[in-house]
Coordinates of C-alpha atoms in Angstrom, one line a residue:
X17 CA 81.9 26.8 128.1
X18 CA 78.9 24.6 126.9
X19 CA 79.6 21.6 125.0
X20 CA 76.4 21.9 122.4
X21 CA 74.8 25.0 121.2
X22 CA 71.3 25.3 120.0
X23 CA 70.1 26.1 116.6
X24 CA 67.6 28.5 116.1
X25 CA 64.2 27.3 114.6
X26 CA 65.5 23.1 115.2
X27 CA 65.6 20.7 117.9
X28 CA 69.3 20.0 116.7
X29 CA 72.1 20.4 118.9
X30 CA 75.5 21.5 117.7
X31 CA 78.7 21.2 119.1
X32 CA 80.4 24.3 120.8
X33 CA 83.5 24.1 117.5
X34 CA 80.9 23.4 114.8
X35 CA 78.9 25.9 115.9
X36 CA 81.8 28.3 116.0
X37 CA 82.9 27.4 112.5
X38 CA 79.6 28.3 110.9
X39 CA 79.7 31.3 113.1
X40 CA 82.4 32.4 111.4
X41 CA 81.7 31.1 107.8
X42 CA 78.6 33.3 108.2
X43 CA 80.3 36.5 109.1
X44 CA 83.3 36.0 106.2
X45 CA 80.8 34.1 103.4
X46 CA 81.3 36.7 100.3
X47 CA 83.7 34.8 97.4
X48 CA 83.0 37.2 94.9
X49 CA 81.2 34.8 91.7
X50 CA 80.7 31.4 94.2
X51 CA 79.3 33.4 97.4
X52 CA 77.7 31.3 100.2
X53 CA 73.8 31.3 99.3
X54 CA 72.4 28.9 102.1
X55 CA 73.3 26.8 105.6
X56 CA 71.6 24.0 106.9
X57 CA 72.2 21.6 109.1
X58 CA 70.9 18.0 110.5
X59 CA 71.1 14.9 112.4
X60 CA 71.7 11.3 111.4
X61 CA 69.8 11.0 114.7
X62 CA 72.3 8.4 115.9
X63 CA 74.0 10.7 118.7
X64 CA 71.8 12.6 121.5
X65 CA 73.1 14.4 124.4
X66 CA 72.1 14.1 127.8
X67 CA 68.5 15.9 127.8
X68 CA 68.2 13.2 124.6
X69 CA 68.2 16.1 121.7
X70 CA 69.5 14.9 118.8
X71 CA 73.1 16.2 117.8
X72 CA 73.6 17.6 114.1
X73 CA 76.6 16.1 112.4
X74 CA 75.5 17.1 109.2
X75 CA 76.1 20.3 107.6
X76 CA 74.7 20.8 104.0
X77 CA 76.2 24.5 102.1
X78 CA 75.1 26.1 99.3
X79 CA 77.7 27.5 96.8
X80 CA 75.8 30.5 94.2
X81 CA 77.9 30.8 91.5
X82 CA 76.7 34.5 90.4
X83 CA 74.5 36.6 91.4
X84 CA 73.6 37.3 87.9
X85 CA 72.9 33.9 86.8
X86 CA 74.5 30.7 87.2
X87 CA 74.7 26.9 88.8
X88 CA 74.9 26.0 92.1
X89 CA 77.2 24.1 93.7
X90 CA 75.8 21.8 96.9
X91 CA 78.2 20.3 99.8
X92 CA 77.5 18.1 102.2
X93 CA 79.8 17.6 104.9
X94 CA 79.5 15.0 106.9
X95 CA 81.1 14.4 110.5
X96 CA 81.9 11.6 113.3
X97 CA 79.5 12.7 115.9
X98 CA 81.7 10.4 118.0
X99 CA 84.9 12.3 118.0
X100 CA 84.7 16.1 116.6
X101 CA 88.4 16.0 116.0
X102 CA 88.0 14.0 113.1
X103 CA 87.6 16.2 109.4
X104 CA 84.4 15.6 108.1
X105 CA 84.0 13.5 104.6
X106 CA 82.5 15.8 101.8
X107 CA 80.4 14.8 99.3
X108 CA 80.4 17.9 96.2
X109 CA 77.2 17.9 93.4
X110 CA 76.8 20.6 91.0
X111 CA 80.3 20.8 89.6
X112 CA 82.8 18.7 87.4
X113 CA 85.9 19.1 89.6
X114 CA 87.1 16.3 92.5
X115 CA 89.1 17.4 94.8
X116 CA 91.0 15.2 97.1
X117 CA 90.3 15.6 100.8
X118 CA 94.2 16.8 100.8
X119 CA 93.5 19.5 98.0
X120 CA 90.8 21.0 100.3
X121 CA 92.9 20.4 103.6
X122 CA 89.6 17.6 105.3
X123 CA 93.4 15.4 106.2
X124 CA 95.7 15.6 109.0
X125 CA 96.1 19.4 108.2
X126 CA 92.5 19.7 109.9
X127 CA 92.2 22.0 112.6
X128 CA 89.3 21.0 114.6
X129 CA 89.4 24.2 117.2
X130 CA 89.8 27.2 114.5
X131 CA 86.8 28.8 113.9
X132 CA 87.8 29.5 110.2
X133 CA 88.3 25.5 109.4
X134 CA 85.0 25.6 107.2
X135 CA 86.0 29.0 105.6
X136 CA 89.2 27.8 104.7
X137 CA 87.5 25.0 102.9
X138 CA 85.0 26.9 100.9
X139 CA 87.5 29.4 100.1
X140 CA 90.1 26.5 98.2
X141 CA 86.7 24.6 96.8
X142 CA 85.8 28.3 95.2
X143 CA 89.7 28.6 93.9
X144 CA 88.9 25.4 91.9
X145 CA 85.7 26.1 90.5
X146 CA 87.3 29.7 89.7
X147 CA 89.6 28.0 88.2
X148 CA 87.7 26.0 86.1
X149 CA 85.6 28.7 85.1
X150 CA 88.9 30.9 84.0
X151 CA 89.7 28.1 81.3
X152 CA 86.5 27.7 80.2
X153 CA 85.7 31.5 79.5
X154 CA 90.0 31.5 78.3
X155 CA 89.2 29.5 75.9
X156 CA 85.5 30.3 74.7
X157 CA 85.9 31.5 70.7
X158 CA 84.5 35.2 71.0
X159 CA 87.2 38.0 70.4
X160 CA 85.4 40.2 72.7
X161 CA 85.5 37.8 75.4
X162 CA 88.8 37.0 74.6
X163 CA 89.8 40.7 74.9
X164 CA 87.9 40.8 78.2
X165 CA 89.8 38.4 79.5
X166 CA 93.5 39.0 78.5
X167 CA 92.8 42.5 80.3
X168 CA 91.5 41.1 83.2
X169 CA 93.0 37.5 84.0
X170 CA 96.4 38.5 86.2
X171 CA 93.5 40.4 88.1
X172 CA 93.9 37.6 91.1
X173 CA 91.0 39.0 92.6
X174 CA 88.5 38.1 89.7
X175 CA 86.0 35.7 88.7
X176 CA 84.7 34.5 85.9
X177 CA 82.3 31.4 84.5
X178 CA 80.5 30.5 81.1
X179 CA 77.3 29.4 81.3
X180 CA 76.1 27.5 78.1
X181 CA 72.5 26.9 76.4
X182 CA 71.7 24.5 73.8
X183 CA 68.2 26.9 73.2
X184 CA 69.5 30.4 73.9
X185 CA 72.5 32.3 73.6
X186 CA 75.3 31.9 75.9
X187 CA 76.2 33.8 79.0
X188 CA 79.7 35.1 80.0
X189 CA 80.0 36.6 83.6
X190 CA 83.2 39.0 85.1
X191 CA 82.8 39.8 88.5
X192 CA 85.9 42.2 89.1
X193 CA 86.7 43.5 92.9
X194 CA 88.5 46.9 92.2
X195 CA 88.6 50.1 95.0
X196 CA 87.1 53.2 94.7
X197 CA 89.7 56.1 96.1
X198 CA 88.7 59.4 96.8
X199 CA 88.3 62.1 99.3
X200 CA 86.3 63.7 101.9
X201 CA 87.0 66.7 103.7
X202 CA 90.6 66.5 102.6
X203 CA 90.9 62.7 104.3
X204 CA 92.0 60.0 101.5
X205 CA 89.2 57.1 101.6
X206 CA 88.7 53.8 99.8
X207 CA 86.0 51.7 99.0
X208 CA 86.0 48.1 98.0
X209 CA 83.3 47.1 95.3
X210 CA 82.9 44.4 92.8
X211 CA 81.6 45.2 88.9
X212 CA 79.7 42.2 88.2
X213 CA 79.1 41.7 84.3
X214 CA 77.5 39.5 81.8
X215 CA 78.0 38.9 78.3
X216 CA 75.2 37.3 76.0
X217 CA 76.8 35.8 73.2
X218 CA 75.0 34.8 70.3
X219 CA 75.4 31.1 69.1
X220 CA 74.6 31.6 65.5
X221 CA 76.4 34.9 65.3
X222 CA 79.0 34.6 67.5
X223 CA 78.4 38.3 68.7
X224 CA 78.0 39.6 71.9
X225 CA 74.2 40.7 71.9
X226 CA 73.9 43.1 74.9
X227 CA 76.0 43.6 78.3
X228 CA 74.3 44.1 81.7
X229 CA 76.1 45.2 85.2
X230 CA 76.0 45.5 88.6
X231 CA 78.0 47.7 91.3
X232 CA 78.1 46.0 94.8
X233 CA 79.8 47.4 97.5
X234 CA 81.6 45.0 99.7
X235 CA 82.4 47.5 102.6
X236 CA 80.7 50.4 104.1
X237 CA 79.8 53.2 101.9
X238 CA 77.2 55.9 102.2
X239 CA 77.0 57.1 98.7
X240 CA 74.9 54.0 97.0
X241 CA 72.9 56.0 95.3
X242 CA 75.6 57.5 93.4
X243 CA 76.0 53.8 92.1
X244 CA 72.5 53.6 91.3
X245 CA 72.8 56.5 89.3
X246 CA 75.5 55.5 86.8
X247 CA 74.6 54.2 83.4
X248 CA 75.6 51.0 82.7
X249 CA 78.3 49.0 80.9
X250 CA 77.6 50.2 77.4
X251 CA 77.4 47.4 74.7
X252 CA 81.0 48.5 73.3
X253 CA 82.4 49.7 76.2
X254 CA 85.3 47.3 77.6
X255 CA 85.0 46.3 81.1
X256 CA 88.1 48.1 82.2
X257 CA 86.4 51.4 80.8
X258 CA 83.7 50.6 83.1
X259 CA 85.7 50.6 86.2
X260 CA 87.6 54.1 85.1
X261 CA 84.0 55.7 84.5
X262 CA 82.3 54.2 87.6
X263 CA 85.1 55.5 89.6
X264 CA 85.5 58.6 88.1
X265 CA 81.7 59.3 88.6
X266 CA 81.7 58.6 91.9
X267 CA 85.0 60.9 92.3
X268 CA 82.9 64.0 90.4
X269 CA 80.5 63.4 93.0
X270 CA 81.9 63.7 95.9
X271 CA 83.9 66.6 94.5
X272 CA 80.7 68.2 93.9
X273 CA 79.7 67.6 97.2
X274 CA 82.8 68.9 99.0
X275 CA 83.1 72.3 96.7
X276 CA 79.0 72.4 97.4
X277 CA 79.9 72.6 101.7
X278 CA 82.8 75.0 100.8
X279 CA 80.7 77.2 98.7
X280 CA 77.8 77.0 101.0
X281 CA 80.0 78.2 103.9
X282 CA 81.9 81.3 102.0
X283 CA 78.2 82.5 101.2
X284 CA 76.9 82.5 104.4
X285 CA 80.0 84.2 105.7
X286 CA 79.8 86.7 102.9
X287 CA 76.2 87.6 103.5
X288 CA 76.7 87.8 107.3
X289 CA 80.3 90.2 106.9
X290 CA 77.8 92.2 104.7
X291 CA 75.0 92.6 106.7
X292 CA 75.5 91.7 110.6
X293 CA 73.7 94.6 111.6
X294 CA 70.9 93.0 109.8
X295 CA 71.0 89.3 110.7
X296 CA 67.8 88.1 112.0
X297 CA 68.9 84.1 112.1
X298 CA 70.9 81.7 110.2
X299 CA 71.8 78.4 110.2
X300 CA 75.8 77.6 110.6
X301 CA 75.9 74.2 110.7
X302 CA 74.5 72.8 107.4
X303 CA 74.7 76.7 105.9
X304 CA 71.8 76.3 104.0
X305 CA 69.7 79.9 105.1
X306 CA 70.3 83.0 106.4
X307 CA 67.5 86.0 106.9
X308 CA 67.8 89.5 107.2
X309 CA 66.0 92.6 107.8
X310 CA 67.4 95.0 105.0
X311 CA 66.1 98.1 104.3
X312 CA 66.7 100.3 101.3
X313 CA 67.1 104.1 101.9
X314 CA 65.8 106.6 99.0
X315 CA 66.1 110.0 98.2
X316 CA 63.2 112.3 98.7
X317 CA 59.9 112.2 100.4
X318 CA 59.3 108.7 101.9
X319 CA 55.3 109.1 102.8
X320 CA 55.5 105.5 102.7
X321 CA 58.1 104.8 105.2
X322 CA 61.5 103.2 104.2
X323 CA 60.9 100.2 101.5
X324 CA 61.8 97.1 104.3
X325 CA 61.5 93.6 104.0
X326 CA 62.5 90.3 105.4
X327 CA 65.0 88.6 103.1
X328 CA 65.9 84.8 103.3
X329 CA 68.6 83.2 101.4
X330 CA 68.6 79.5 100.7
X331 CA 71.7 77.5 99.7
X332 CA 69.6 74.8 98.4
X333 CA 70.8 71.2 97.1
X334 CA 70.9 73.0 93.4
X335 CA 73.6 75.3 94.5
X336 CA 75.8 76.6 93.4
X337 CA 75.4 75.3 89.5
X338 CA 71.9 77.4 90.1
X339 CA 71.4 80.5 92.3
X340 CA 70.6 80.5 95.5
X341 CA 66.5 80.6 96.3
X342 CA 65.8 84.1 98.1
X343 CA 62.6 85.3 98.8
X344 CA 61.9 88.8 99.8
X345 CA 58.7 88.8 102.1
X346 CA 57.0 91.7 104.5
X347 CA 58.0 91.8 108.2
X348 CA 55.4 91.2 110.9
X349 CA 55.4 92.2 114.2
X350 CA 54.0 90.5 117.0
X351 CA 50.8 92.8 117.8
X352 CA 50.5 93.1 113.6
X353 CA 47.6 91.8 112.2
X354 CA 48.0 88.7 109.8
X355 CA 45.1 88.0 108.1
X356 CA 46.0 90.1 105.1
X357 CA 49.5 89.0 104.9
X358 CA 50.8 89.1 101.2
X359 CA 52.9 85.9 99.7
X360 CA 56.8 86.4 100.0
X361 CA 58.5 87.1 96.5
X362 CA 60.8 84.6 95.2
X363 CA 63.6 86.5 93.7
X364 CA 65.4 85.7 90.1
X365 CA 68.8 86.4 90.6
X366 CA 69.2 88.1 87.0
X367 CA 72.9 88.3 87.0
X368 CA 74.9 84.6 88.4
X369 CA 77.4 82.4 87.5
X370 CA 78.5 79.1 89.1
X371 CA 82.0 80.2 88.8
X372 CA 82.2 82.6 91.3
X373 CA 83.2 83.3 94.1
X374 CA 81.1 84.0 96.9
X375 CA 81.9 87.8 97.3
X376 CA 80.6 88.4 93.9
X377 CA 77.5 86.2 94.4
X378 CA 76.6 88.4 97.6
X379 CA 77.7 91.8 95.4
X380 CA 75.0 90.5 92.5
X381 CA 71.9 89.8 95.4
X382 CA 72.2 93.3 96.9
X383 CA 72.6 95.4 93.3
X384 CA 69.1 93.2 93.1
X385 CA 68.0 93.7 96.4
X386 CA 68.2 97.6 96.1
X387 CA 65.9 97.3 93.1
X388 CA 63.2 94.5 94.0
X389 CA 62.9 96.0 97.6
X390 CA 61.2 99.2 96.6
X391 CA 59.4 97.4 94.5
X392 CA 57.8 94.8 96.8
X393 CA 57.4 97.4 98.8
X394 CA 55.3 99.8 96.9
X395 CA 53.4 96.6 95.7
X396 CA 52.6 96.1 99.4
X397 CA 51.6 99.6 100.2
X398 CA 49.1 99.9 96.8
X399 CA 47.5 96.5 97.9
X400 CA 47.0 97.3 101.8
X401 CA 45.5 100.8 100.2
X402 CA 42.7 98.7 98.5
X403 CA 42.0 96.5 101.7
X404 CA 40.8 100.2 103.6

């Protein structure tokens, strides 16, 4: 176990529990409204170790106080570079609140050896300002904020903070943690995101001008552009509605989504039960093709052979809210010659409905098929007539 670390990019040193501490601040930084925005660290050059490189005992934080817009709140936290087990004084710029060294636990309380020491900090220095911030926005005169905020404030989880102008109109940010739940492939998931909003308030009217938002994500989620695609918070819409729309649309989604794979899989099953003996190839893990060789028998003389084609059946991204793609193209053998190959036909499934079921959809393609066949076909034989 080393006694110093090194910091990348500096010549400072830092001892093995500091550096573990800012370890850990950096992989548990997000606080919502006051998130951790920047680290640095230096030396009062007073202590050196051994090789004579200069130990930091000087940390210096960043507070952001929205990622929409807002103050910053600076710490410095100074240490004894002569005994570690000491708490380190603070010095706080950027905000109007002054905590005691016990209100932020830098006393006896202080755990030099937990990695979370600093974290533990932050977080009670982000409950003030978060509390500040409540009774400002509590008691700003707007009755739309004022209705934002009775709806939201035993929300524990939310932030808030008021941001006034003596030139311009005044801004009013919510950031509200809240879960998405839904499901995928019958498993009940959750996602934890946080709906950042901000009010501008006009100071001569009083009104709320116009609203903007923001969905982050705070865990691991692989639908963001589902996020990306929802409107957002309309000017009257309350932030509350918000949440029930944004999780509702991302619900519908995946719903889509999951009756999509279902519906994709019954069609490829239903196509293959109805023509196995036809099957040429298909795809059975995504289900998104099949093609077969179908031929169409007629009464009568058939001087031009049996109308035959190569038909491919697409379960495409659009489906099943529109028909599948199929294409109906001539088959070529190996020792055929290609040069005179005509385009495939891309079939208009006359008769479809989104509603149903995959049996019917396969019934509607070969009532179809039995009529566009012959047809292709007898195109085909007219234009290799005109090539001789």
């Amino acid at each position: 176990m080393a006694l110093f670390a090194t910091v990348t990019g500096s010549n400072n040193l830092l001892s093995y529990d500091l550096n573990r501490s800012l370890a850990y601040l950096s992989a548990h930084s997000s606080m919502t409204l006051f998130s951790l925005k920047n680290v640095n660290t230096s030396s009062t050059q007073t202590v050196f170790n051994p090789e004579g490189h200069p130990v930091a005992d000087i940390v210096e934080l960043t507070l952001r106080s929205s990622s929409i817009g807002g103050q910053n709140v600076h710490l410095q936290f100074y240490y004894d570079p002569y005994n570690w087990s000491f708490p380190p004084d603070l010095i706080l710029r950027g905000t109007s609140i002054k905590p005691s060294l016990t209100d932020i636990g830098l006393d006896n309380t202080w755990d030099y050896q937990d990695p979370s020491n600093l974290s533990k900090v932050l977080g009670k220095i982000s409950r003030m300002l978060q509390h500040g911030e409540r009774q400002r926005v509590a008691t700003f005169e707007n009755e739309r904020i004022q209705v934002e905020y009775s709806c939201l404030h035993d929300h524990e989880e939310m932030d808030c903070c008021l941001i006034s102008s003596s030139d311009g109109p005044t801004k009013v940010l919510f950031a509200v943690p809240f879960y998405i739940k839904y499901t995928v492939n019958g498993a009940p998931k959750s996602v934890k995101a946080c709906a950042k909003i901000q009010f501008r308030v006009s100071s001569l009217m009083n009104e709320v001008m116009d609203a903007l938002s923001t969905v982050e994500v705070l865990s691991s989620f692989e639908y963001h552009d589902v996020l990306k695609s929802i409107p957002p918070i309309g000017l009257r819409e309350s932030i509350t509605e918000f949440l029930e729309r944004v999780t509702q649309s991302v619900v519908d989604h995946l719903e889509k989504i999951e009756r999509s794979r279902h519906i994709k899989k019954d069609l490829m099953d239903e196509l293959i039960k109805k023509f196995r003996k036809n099957l040429l190839e298909c795809d059975r893990v995504n289900n998104s093709y099949a093609a077969f060789l179908i031929q169409v028998p007629r009464d009568g003389p058939k001087p031009d052979g049996v109308p035959t084609a190569v038909v491919t059946v697409y379960a495409t991204e659009s489906f099943p809210e529109k028909y599948p793609k199929i294409t109906i193209s001539m088959p070529i053998l190996p020792a055929h010659d290609t040069s005179n190959v005509a385009p495939p036909l891309i079939m208009a499934l006359h008769r479809y409905s989104p509603r149903w079921n995959a049996e019917r959809i396969v019934e509607s393609i070969w009532k179809q098929l039995i009529e566009d066949i012959p047809m292709y076909h007898n195109k085909l034989v007219k234009a290799t007539s005109s090539w001789h």
